[in-house]
Short mmCIF file of C-alpha atoms and ligand atoms in Angstrom, two decimals:
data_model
loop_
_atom_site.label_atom_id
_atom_site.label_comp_id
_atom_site.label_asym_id
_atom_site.label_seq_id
_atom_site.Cartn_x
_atom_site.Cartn_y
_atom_site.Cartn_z
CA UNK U 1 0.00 0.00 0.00
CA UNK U 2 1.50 3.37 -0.95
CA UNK U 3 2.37 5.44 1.75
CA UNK U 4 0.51 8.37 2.72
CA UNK U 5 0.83 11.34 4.85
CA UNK U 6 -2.48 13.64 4.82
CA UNK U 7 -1.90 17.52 5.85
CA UNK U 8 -5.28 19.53 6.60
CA UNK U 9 -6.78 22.30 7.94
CA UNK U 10 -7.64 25.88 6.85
CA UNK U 11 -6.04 28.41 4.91
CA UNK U 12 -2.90 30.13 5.96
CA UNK U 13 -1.54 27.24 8.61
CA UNK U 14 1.05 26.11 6.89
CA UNK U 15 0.09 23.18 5.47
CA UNK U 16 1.44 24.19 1.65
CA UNK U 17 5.00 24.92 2.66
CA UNK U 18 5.43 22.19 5.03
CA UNK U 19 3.74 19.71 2.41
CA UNK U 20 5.76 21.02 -0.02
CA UNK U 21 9.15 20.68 1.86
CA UNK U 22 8.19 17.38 3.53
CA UNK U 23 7.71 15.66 -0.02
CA UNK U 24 11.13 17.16 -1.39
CA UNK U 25 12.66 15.83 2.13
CA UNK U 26 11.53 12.08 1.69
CA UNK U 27 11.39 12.08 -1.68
CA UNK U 28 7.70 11.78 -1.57
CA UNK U 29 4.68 13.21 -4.58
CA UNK U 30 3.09 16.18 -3.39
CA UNK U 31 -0.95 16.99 -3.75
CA UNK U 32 -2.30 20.61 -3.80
CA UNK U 33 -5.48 20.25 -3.85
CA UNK U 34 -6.60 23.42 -2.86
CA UNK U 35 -5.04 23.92 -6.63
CA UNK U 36 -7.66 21.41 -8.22
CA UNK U 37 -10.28 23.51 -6.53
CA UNK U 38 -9.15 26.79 -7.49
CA UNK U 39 -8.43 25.50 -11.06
CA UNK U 40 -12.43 24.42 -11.50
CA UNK U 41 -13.04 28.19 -10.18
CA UNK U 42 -10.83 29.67 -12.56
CA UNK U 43 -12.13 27.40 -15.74
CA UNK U 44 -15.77 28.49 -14.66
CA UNK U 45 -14.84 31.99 -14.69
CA UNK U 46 -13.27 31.54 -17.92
CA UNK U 47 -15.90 28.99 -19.82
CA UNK U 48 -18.22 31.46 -18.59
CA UNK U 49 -20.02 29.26 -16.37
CA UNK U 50 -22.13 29.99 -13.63
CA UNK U 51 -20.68 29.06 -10.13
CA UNK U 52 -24.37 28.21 -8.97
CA UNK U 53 -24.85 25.17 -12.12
CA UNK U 54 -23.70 22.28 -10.17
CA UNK U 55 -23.94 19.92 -13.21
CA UNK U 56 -21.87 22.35 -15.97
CA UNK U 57 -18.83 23.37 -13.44
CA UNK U 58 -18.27 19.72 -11.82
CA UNK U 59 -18.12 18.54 -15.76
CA UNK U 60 -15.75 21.35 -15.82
CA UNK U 61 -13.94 19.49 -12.78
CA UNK U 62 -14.04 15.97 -14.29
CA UNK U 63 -12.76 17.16 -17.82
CA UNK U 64 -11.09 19.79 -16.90
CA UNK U 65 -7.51 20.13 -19.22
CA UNK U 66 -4.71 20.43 -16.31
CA UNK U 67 -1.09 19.40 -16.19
CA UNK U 68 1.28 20.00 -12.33
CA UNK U 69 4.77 20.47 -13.67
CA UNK U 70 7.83 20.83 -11.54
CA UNK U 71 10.33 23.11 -13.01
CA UNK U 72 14.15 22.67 -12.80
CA UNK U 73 14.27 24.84 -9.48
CA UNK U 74 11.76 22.40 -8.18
CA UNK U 75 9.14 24.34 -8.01
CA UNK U 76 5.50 23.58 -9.01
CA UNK U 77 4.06 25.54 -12.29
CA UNK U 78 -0.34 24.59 -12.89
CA UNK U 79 -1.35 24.77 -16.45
CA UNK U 80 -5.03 25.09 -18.07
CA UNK U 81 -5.96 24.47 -21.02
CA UNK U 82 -1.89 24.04 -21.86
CA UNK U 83 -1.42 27.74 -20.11
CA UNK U 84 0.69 28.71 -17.21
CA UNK U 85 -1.87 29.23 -14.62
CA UNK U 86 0.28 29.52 -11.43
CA UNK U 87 0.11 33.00 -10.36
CA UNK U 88 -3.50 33.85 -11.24
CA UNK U 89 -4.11 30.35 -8.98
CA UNK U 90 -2.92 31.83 -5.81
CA UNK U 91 -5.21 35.49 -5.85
CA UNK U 92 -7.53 35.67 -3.16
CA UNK U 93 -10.01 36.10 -6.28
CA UNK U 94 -9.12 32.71 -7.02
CA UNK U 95 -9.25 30.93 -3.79
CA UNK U 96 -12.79 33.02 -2.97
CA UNK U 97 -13.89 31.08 -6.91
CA UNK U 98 -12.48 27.41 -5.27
CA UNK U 99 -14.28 28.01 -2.05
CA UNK U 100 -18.09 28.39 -3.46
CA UNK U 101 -17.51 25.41 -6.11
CA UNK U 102 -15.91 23.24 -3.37
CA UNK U 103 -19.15 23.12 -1.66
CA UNK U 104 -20.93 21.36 -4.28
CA UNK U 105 -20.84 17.59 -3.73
CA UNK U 106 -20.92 16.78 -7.49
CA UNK U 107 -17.75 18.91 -8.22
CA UNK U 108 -16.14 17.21 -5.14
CA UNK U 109 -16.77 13.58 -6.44
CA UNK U 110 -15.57 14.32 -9.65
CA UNK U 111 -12.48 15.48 -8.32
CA UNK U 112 -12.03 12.44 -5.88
CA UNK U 113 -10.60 10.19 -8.57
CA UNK U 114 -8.51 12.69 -9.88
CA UNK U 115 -7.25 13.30 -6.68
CA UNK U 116 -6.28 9.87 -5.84
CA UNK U 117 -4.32 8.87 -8.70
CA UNK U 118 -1.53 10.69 -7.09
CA UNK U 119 -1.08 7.97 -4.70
CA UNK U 120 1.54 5.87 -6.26
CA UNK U 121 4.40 3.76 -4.41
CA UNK U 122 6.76 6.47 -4.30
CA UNK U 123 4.63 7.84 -1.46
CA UNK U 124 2.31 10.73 -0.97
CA UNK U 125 1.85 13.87 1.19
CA UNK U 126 -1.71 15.00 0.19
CA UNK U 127 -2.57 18.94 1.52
CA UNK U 128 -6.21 19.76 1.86
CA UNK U 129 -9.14 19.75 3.54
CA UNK U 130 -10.87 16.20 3.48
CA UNK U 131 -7.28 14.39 2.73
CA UNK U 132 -7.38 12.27 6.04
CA UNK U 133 -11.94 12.24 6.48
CA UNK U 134 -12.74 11.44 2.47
CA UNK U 135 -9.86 11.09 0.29
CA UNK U 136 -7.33 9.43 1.64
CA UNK U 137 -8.97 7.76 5.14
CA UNK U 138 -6.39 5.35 5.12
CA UNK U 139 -3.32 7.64 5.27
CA UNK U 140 -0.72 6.38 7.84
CA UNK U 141 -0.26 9.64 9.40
CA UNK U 142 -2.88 12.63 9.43
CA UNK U 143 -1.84 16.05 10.62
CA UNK U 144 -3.98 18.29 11.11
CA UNK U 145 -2.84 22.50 11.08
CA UNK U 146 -4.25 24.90 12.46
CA UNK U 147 -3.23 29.09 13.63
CA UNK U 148 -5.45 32.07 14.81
CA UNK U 149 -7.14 34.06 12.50
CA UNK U 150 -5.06 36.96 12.97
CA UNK U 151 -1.59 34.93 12.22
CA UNK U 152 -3.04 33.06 9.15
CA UNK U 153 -4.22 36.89 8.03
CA UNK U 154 -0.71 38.19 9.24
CA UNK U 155 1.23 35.51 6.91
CA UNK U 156 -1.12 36.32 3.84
CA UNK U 157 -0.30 39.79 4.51
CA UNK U 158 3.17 39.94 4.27
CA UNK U 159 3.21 37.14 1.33
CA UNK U 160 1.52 39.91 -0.14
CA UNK U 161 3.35 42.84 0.81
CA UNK U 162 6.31 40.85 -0.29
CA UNK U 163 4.78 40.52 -3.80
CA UNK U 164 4.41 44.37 -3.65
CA UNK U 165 0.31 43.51 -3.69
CA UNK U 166 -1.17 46.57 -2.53
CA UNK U 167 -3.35 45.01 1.01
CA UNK U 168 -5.60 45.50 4.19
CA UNK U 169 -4.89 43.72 7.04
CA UNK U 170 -8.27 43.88 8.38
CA UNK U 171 -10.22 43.07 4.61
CA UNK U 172 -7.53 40.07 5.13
CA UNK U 173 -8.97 38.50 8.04
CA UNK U 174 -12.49 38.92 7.65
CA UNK U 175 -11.53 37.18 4.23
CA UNK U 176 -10.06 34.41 6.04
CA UNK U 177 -12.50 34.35 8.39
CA UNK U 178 -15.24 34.29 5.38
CA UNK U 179 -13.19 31.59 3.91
CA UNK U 180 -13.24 29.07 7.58
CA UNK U 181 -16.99 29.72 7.57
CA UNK U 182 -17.43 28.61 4.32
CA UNK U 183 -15.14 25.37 4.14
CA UNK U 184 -16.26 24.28 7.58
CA UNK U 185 -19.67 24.84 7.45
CA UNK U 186 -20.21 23.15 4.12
CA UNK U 187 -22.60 19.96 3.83
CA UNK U 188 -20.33 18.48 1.05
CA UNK U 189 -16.93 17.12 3.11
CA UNK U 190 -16.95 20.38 5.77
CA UNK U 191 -13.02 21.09 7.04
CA UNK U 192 -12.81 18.86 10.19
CA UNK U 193 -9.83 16.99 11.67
CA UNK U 194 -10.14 13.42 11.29
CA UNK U 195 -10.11 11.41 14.17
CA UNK U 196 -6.86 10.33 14.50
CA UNK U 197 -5.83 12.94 13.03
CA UNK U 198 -3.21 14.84 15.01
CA UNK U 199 -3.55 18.46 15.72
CA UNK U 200 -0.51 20.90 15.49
CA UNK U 201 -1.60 25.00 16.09
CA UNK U 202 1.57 26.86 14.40
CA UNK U 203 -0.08 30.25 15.71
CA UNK U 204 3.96 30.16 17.99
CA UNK U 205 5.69 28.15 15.96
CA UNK U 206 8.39 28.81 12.84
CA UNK U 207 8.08 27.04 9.78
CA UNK U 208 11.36 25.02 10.78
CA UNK U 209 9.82 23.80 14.45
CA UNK U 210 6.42 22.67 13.02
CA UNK U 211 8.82 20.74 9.96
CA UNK U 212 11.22 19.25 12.85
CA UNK U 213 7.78 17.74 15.09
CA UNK U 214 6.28 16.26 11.73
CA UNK U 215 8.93 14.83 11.01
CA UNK U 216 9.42 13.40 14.31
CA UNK U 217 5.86 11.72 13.83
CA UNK U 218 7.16 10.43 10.44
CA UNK U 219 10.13 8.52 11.73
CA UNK U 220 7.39 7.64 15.20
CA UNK U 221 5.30 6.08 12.54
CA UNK U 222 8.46 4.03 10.48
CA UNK U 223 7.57 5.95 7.51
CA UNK U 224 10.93 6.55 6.48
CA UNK U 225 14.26 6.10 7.93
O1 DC I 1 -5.86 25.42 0.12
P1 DC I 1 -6.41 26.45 -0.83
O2 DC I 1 -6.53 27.82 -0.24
O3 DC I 1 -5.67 26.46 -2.13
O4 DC I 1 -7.90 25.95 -1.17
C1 DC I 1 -8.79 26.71 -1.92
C2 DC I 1 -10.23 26.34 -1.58
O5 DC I 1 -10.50 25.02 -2.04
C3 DC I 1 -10.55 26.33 -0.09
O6 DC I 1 -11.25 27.50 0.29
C4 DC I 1 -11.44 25.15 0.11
C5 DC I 1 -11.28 24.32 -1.10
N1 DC I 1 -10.65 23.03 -0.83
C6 DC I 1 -11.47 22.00 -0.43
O7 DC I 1 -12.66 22.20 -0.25
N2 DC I 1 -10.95 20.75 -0.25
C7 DC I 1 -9.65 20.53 -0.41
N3 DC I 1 -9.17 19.29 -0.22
C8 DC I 1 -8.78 21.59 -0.78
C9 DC I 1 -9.32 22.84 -0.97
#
């Protein structure tokens, strides 16, 4: 069985850098998807189709035309519809687009199967919301991240700032705040830890403690030496 390691919990945690470092550390696939989400919002938006017709976006979700490609520096570039996506995936635009269609169950099933062809015997870490509750229920280790509101709006903030976006701090968190309500509140597969999942808040931590303690549960668990 291929070896998987689920990361969830809301936005602005963690859970993509740590995911993203923890696969490159054990030599592991990564999953983003939050990215499959935001990539049905953005092919609604541009197919023109309305956010609110469950049946035309999650066909839009099942034959969607998307390709994940690492690039030599090892990071991750998203194409749609053969076009470099990346950027325009990460605006709060975006993510506000993946957030309604993510409540719709029929847009979630048809991304289930997509989703879990990325478990292959190289081994997995899978970064979401449902990894460890619907995806994935038999990962080997489930994580689940958490931080205040007002650190998760403080990190977007200076990502921002650092991408010389102009931004409100306060707009920030009652986006984030929007954005919990929304995922966790959701009939279709709402954001809750699993049960044995195991919960890490980062609201104190740096980016190099919370990597050090799971990967202290990694070795625990004899998932890699
Ligand atoms: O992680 P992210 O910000 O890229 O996710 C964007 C949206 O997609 C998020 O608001 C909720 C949704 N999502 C989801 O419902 N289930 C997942 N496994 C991943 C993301």
């Amino acid at each position: 069985m291929a070896t998987i390691i689920a990361i969830d919990g809301p936005s602005g945690a963690g859970k993509g850098t740590i995911s993203r470092a923890l696969a490159a550390k054990l030599g592991f696939k990564y999953l983003d998807s939050g990215a499959l989400y935001r990539l049905v919002g953005l092919a609604a938006k541009r197919h023109s189709v309305d956010l609110a017709n469950h049946i035309d976006v999650s066909a839009l979700a099942a034959h969607m035309d998307i390709d994940f490609r690492t690039t030599k520096d090892g990071s991750l570039s998203v194409f749609l519809e053969s076009e470099d996506v990346t950027q325009e995936l990460r605006t709060e635009e975006t993510g506000a687009l993946a957030s309604q269609v993510a409540s719709h169950k029929p847009v979630r099933a048809a991304l289930l199967a997509r989703q879990r062809l990325f478990a292959t015997a190289e081994g997995l870490v899978a970064d979401g919301r449902d990894m460890g509750t619907v995806v994935f229920p038999q990962a080997q280790l489930k994580i689940y991240l958490t931080a205040s509101i007002e650190e998760r709006a403080q990190r977007r903030y200076k990502e921002l700032l650092a991408k010389g976006e102009n931004v409100n701090l306060p707009a920030l968190e009652e986006q984030v705040r929007s954005r919990d309500e929304r995922d966790m509140s959701r009939d279709a597969s709402p954001l809750i830890p699993a049960e044995d999942a195991i919960e890490l808040d980062t609201s104190e931590l740096s980016i190099q403690e919370v990597m050090d303690t799971v990967l202290n549960l990694v070795y625990i668990k004899g998932l890699a030496n």
